[in-house]
Amino acid sequence: MGLGLHTALQELSLILFTTLTPAGAFACMLLALLQMGSAPSDAQRTRLRHMMGLPLVVSTVGIIASSTHLGTPANALYVITGIGRSPLSNEVACVLVFLVATGAFWLYSFSIRPNATLTKVLGTAVAVLGLVCVAGISFAYDQETIVTWTTWMTPVGTALGGLACGIPLFLLTAHLAQAFDAIERMKKPLLGIGITAFASNTACAIAQYAAVSDMSNEFLSVSELAPGYPAFIVTYVLCTTCACFLCGTTLLTKGNADETAVRTRGRRLLLATILAALGFFALRFVFYMVHMTVGISL
């Protein structure tokens, strides 16, 4: 087993975290914005709020996976004491605040008589804190001592990848909430944003590879750590292209949504979500494979 592969497998919990949590955060943001709009009916708004539990669980699974990286629960104290001076501590704080706000919004949606003003305040908090959460994750890994990570592509790629992965999850959640027709006016913009995020992230990945491919330290080079680097980019492109195609055919299909069409839509969106996550996971995996510090330590 090569050192790069060994490193990535050792950091598998963080790979899952940086794949799932940004995607779930973007899906929650879109759901919060949708349910505050005028398109959904009251019944659809209620179902959308209830189904926000799905992307909330996705984000929560990510942070739970990352907690295994701490070694023991007692090490969480060091994370708390580092808030304000450590990017990694700030990242965890941003994620936890977002999850608490989203959890509060989701739980309040089951209230028998929810207050409209409070619901809007909580929904706005989810949207704003979702952006803060993604920003915290994106900038946490831009470390000067890790020469292969300290590029502008690191935060940009993390955010774009999360967006491209979060849109299919949002569409799947809207479908499960039986509120897919509420996004009628959002269909083309969502598809355009998703494709743009995918294309931009692909450009970021290629630029990242071009920037780090010739790097080396006293013991190893990037080409030795990740000899198959381009293959991971190709995997991302193939998986996400298929996800975009499935989302596109679903969003642009017109006609009566009978029972068969609804089931087909659900299968397409589920497959699109899985493919988008697998593609983003591939990029995050090779990102950790090329972990290389300034000094002699790897």
Short mmCIF file of C-alpha atoms in Angstrom, two decimals:
data_model
loop_
_atom_site.label_atom_id
_atom_site.label_comp_id
_atom_site.label_asym_id
_atom_site.label_seq_id
_atom_site.Cartn_x
_atom_site.Cartn_y
_atom_site.Cartn_z
CA MET A 1 0.00 0.00 0.00
CA GLY A 2 1.40 3.41 -0.98
CA LEU A 3 1.84 6.13 1.62
CA GLY A 4 -0.72 8.39 -0.06
CA LEU A 5 -3.39 5.67 -0.03
CA HIS A 6 -2.52 4.81 3.57
CA THR A 7 -2.88 8.47 4.58
CA ALA A 8 -6.26 8.81 2.86
CA LEU A 9 -7.58 5.64 4.49
CA GLN A 10 -6.40 6.91 7.87
CA GLU A 11 -8.32 10.14 7.26
CA LEU A 12 -11.45 8.43 5.92
CA SER A 13 -13.58 9.95 8.67
CA LEU A 14 -12.58 13.48 7.60
CA ILE A 15 -13.17 12.61 3.94
CA LEU A 16 -16.73 11.59 4.81
CA PHE A 17 -17.16 14.74 6.88
CA THR A 18 -16.00 17.12 4.13
CA THR A 19 -18.15 15.27 1.60
CA LEU A 20 -21.43 14.88 3.48
CA THR A 21 -21.66 17.94 5.71
CA PRO A 22 -21.29 20.66 3.02
CA ALA A 23 -23.79 18.81 0.79
CA GLY A 24 -26.30 18.54 3.63
CA ALA A 25 -25.77 22.19 4.57
CA PHE A 26 -26.52 23.40 1.03
CA ALA A 27 -29.62 21.19 0.84
CA CYS A 28 -30.87 22.58 4.17
CA MET A 29 -30.26 26.14 2.98
CA LEU A 30 -32.26 25.58 -0.20
CA LEU A 31 -35.09 23.94 1.73
CA ALA A 32 -35.20 26.82 4.21
CA LEU A 33 -35.37 29.35 1.38
CA LEU A 34 -38.01 27.35 -0.50
CA GLN A 35 -40.39 26.95 2.43
CA MET A 36 -40.21 30.70 3.12
CA GLY A 37 -41.23 31.49 -0.47
CA SER A 38 -44.72 31.91 -1.88
CA ALA A 39 -44.72 28.84 -4.16
CA PRO A 40 -45.40 26.03 -1.67
CA SER A 41 -48.85 25.53 -0.20
CA ASP A 42 -49.24 25.38 3.58
CA ALA A 43 -49.32 21.58 3.47
CA GLN A 44 -46.19 21.50 1.30
CA ARG A 45 -44.38 23.88 3.65
CA THR A 46 -45.14 21.58 6.56
CA ARG A 47 -43.90 18.53 4.69
CA LEU A 48 -40.74 20.35 3.53
CA ARG A 49 -39.93 21.32 7.11
CA HIS A 50 -40.49 17.77 8.29
CA MET A 51 -38.32 16.32 5.50
CA MET A 52 -35.47 18.68 6.34
CA GLY A 53 -34.54 15.90 8.71
CA LEU A 54 -32.99 14.05 5.75
CA PRO A 55 -30.21 16.54 4.87
CA LEU A 56 -29.86 17.27 8.59
CA VAL A 57 -29.06 13.59 9.15
CA VAL A 58 -26.59 13.65 6.24
CA SER A 59 -24.73 16.60 7.78
CA THR A 60 -24.87 15.04 11.24
CA VAL A 61 -23.43 11.75 9.99
CA GLY A 62 -20.53 13.77 8.59
CA ILE A 63 -19.70 15.49 11.89
CA ILE A 64 -20.11 12.24 13.82
CA ALA A 65 -17.68 10.56 11.43
CA SER A 66 -15.17 13.37 11.93
CA SER A 67 -15.39 13.01 15.71
CA THR A 68 -13.71 9.60 15.45
CA HIS A 69 -10.64 11.48 14.25
CA LEU A 70 -10.25 12.93 17.75
CA GLY A 71 -9.21 9.55 19.13
CA THR A 72 -11.11 9.83 22.41
CA PRO A 73 -14.11 11.99 23.44
CA ALA A 74 -11.88 13.77 25.97
CA ASN A 75 -9.97 15.38 23.11
CA ALA A 76 -13.10 17.36 22.24
CA LEU A 77 -12.08 19.74 25.04
CA TYR A 78 -9.03 20.77 23.01
CA VAL A 79 -11.31 21.58 20.09
CA ILE A 80 -13.42 23.87 22.28
CA THR A 81 -10.42 25.70 23.75
CA GLY A 82 -9.05 26.37 20.26
CA ILE A 83 -12.06 28.34 19.02
CA GLY A 84 -10.95 31.70 17.68
CA ARG A 85 -7.33 30.76 17.03
CA SER A 86 -7.52 27.35 15.35
CA PRO A 87 -9.16 26.99 11.90
CA LEU A 88 -10.11 23.39 12.73
CA SER A 89 -11.76 24.43 16.01
CA ASN A 90 -13.58 27.24 14.20
CA GLU A 91 -14.75 24.70 11.62
CA VAL A 92 -16.26 22.44 14.26
CA ALA A 93 -17.89 25.41 16.02
CA CYS A 94 -19.48 26.63 12.76
CA VAL A 95 -20.83 23.17 11.98
CA LEU A 96 -22.24 22.60 15.47
CA VAL A 97 -23.99 25.99 15.54
CA PHE A 98 -25.52 25.26 12.14
CA LEU A 99 -26.69 21.80 13.23
CA VAL A 100 -28.23 23.16 16.43
CA ALA A 101 -30.13 25.86 14.50
CA THR A 102 -31.29 23.41 11.84
CA GLY A 103 -32.28 20.87 14.48
CA ALA A 104 -34.28 23.52 16.32
CA PHE A 105 -36.03 24.53 13.09
CA TRP A 106 -36.82 20.90 12.25
CA LEU A 107 -38.16 20.11 15.73
CA TYR A 108 -40.25 23.29 15.77
CA SER A 109 -41.86 22.21 12.49
CA PHE A 110 -43.74 19.54 14.44
CA SER A 111 -45.38 22.17 16.64
CA ILE A 112 -49.18 22.06 16.50
CA ARG A 113 -49.46 25.84 16.13
CA PRO A 114 -46.10 27.18 14.88
CA ASN A 115 -45.57 30.93 15.07
CA ALA A 116 -45.05 32.33 11.56
CA THR A 117 -42.53 34.96 12.67
CA LEU A 118 -40.45 32.49 14.68
CA THR A 119 -40.54 30.05 11.77
CA LYS A 120 -39.14 32.69 9.42
CA VAL A 121 -36.46 33.67 11.91
CA LEU A 122 -35.37 30.06 12.30
CA GLY A 123 -35.46 29.50 8.54
CA THR A 124 -33.33 32.59 7.95
CA ALA A 125 -30.89 31.40 10.62
CA VAL A 126 -30.57 28.03 8.85
CA ALA A 127 -29.82 29.73 5.53
CA VAL A 128 -27.24 32.12 6.98
CA LEU A 129 -25.56 29.62 9.29
CA GLY A 130 -25.45 27.10 6.44
CA LEU A 131 -23.20 29.48 4.53
CA VAL A 132 -21.08 30.02 7.64
CA CYS A 133 -20.82 26.24 8.07
CA VAL A 134 -19.62 25.69 4.49
CA ALA A 135 -17.16 28.60 4.78
CA GLY A 136 -15.77 27.17 8.02
CA ILE A 137 -15.19 23.77 6.40
CA SER A 138 -13.78 25.25 3.20
CA PHE A 139 -11.11 27.40 4.84
CA ALA A 140 -10.12 24.97 7.61
CA TYR A 141 -7.76 23.00 5.37
CA ASP A 142 -5.86 25.91 3.84
CA GLN A 143 -2.81 25.29 6.05
CA GLU A 144 0.51 26.99 5.25
CA THR A 145 2.54 24.03 6.55
CA ILE A 146 0.79 21.65 4.13
CA VAL A 147 2.15 22.85 0.80
CA THR A 148 -0.23 20.76 -1.30
CA TRP A 149 -3.28 22.24 0.41
CA THR A 150 -2.42 25.92 0.69
CA THR A 151 -3.92 27.02 -2.64
CA TRP A 152 -6.95 29.10 -3.54
CA MET A 153 -8.48 25.96 -5.06
CA THR A 154 -8.80 24.26 -1.67
CA PRO A 155 -11.62 26.41 -0.19
CA VAL A 156 -13.25 27.13 -3.54
CA GLY A 157 -13.31 23.48 -4.55
CA THR A 158 -14.77 22.38 -1.23
CA ALA A 159 -17.63 24.86 -1.49
CA LEU A 160 -18.36 24.17 -5.17
CA GLY A 161 -18.26 20.42 -4.62
CA GLY A 162 -20.68 20.71 -1.72
CA LEU A 163 -23.07 22.81 -3.82
CA ALA A 164 -23.00 20.41 -6.79
CA CYS A 165 -23.65 17.53 -4.38
CA GLY A 166 -26.26 19.38 -2.31
CA ILE A 167 -28.62 20.25 -5.17
CA PRO A 168 -29.54 16.61 -5.99
CA LEU A 169 -30.06 16.00 -2.27
CA PHE A 170 -32.35 19.03 -2.11
CA LEU A 171 -34.35 17.78 -5.13
CA LEU A 172 -34.66 14.32 -3.58
CA THR A 173 -35.88 15.84 -0.32
CA ALA A 174 -38.47 17.98 -2.13
CA HIS A 175 -39.65 14.87 -3.97
CA LEU A 176 -39.99 12.87 -0.76
CA ALA A 177 -41.90 15.78 0.79
CA GLN A 178 -44.40 15.60 -2.10
CA ALA A 179 -43.61 19.22 -2.89
CA PHE A 180 -41.74 18.85 -6.17
CA ASP A 181 -44.20 21.05 -8.04
CA ALA A 182 -43.35 23.88 -5.59
CA ILE A 183 -39.93 24.25 -7.22
CA GLU A 184 -41.40 24.80 -10.72
CA ARG A 185 -39.90 28.28 -11.09
CA MET A 186 -36.60 27.12 -9.61
CA LYS A 187 -36.03 24.17 -11.95
CA LYS A 188 -33.96 25.83 -14.67
CA PRO A 189 -31.98 28.08 -12.26
CA LEU A 190 -31.20 25.07 -10.05
CA LEU A 191 -30.04 23.03 -13.03
CA GLY A 192 -27.93 25.93 -14.28
CA ILE A 193 -26.37 26.52 -10.85
CA GLY A 194 -25.64 22.82 -10.43
CA ILE A 195 -23.98 22.45 -13.83
CA THR A 196 -21.99 25.66 -13.28
CA ALA A 197 -20.81 24.47 -9.86
CA PHE A 198 -19.82 21.11 -11.35
CA ALA A 199 -17.92 22.66 -14.27
CA SER A 200 -16.21 25.20 -12.01
CA ASN A 201 -15.20 22.53 -9.51
CA THR A 202 -13.80 20.40 -12.33
CA ALA A 203 -11.68 23.38 -13.42
CA CYS A 204 -10.59 23.82 -9.78
CA ALA A 205 -9.60 20.17 -9.53
CA ILE A 206 -7.54 20.37 -12.71
CA ALA A 207 -5.90 23.59 -11.53
CA GLN A 208 -5.15 21.99 -8.15
CA TYR A 209 -3.50 19.04 -9.87
CA ALA A 210 -1.45 21.33 -12.11
CA ALA A 211 -0.34 23.37 -9.08
CA VAL A 212 0.78 20.46 -6.89
CA SER A 213 1.79 17.71 -9.33
CA ASP A 214 5.47 18.77 -9.36
CA MET A 215 5.75 19.33 -5.60
CA SER A 216 8.00 17.22 -3.40
CA ASN A 217 9.77 17.29 -0.04
CA GLU A 218 12.88 15.57 1.27
CA PHE A 219 11.37 12.08 0.93
CA LEU A 220 8.47 11.92 -1.52
CA SER A 221 6.79 13.68 -4.41
CA VAL A 222 3.11 14.15 -5.18
CA SER A 223 3.43 11.80 -8.14
CA GLU A 224 4.53 9.07 -5.72
CA LEU A 225 1.81 9.83 -3.18
CA ALA A 226 -0.99 9.81 -5.77
CA PRO A 227 0.21 8.26 -9.04
CA GLY A 228 -3.40 7.95 -10.20
CA TYR A 229 -4.40 11.56 -9.40
CA PRO A 230 -5.99 12.24 -12.85
CA ALA A 231 -8.11 9.10 -12.51
CA PHE A 232 -9.83 10.57 -9.45
CA ILE A 233 -10.68 13.72 -11.41
CA VAL A 234 -12.05 11.59 -14.24
CA THR A 235 -14.13 9.64 -11.73
CA TYR A 236 -15.57 12.89 -10.40
CA VAL A 237 -16.39 14.10 -13.90
CA LEU A 238 -18.09 10.85 -14.91
CA CYS A 239 -20.13 10.49 -11.72
CA THR A 240 -21.24 14.11 -11.59
CA THR A 241 -22.00 14.24 -15.32
CA CYS A 242 -24.36 11.31 -14.84
CA ALA A 243 -25.88 13.03 -11.79
CA CYS A 244 -26.44 16.23 -13.79
CA PHE A 245 -28.01 14.25 -16.63
CA LEU A 246 -30.41 12.49 -14.25
CA CYS A 247 -31.35 15.77 -12.56
CA GLY A 248 -31.73 17.49 -15.92
CA THR A 249 -34.04 14.85 -17.36
CA THR A 250 -36.09 14.96 -14.17
CA LEU A 251 -36.36 18.74 -14.01
CA LEU A 252 -37.05 19.28 -17.71
CA THR A 253 -39.54 16.44 -18.16
CA LYS A 254 -43.04 17.79 -18.77
CA GLY A 255 -46.39 16.08 -18.59
CA ASN A 256 -48.70 14.63 -15.99
CA ALA A 257 -46.93 13.18 -12.96
CA ASP A 258 -48.77 9.88 -12.64
CA GLU A 259 -47.75 7.23 -10.14
CA THR A 260 -45.24 5.62 -12.49
CA ALA A 261 -43.64 8.97 -13.33
CA VAL A 262 -43.35 9.85 -9.64
CA ARG A 263 -41.61 6.57 -8.85
CA THR A 264 -39.25 7.06 -11.79
CA ARG A 265 -38.45 10.57 -10.60
CA GLY A 266 -37.65 9.31 -7.12
CA ARG A 267 -35.31 6.62 -8.44
CA ARG A 268 -33.54 9.10 -10.70
CA LEU A 269 -33.00 11.62 -7.94
CA LEU A 270 -31.79 8.98 -5.48
CA LEU A 271 -29.28 7.70 -8.04
CA ALA A 272 -28.22 11.27 -8.88
CA THR A 273 -27.61 12.03 -5.20
CA ILE A 274 -25.53 8.88 -4.74
CA LEU A 275 -23.47 9.53 -7.89
CA ALA A 276 -22.82 13.17 -6.95
CA ALA A 277 -21.68 12.09 -3.48
CA LEU A 278 -19.39 9.38 -4.91
CA GLY A 279 -17.82 11.85 -7.32
CA PHE A 280 -17.18 14.43 -4.61
CA PHE A 281 -15.86 11.69 -2.35
CA ALA A 282 -13.29 10.78 -5.03
CA LEU A 283 -11.96 14.35 -5.10
CA ARG A 284 -11.80 14.53 -1.32
CA PHE A 285 -10.00 11.17 -1.20
CA VAL A 286 -7.19 12.23 -3.53
CA PHE A 287 -7.00 15.55 -1.67
CA TYR A 288 -5.97 13.65 1.45
CA MET A 289 -3.69 11.32 -0.52
CA VAL A 290 -1.43 14.26 -1.42
CA HIS A 291 -1.12 15.51 2.18
CA MET A 292 2.50 16.70 2.24
CA THR A 293 4.10 19.06 4.76
CA VAL A 294 6.87 21.61 4.37
CA GLY A 295 9.36 19.70 6.53
CA ILE A 296 10.37 16.08 6.71
CA SER A 297 7.17 14.94 8.39
CA LEU A 298 4.35 13.55 6.25
#
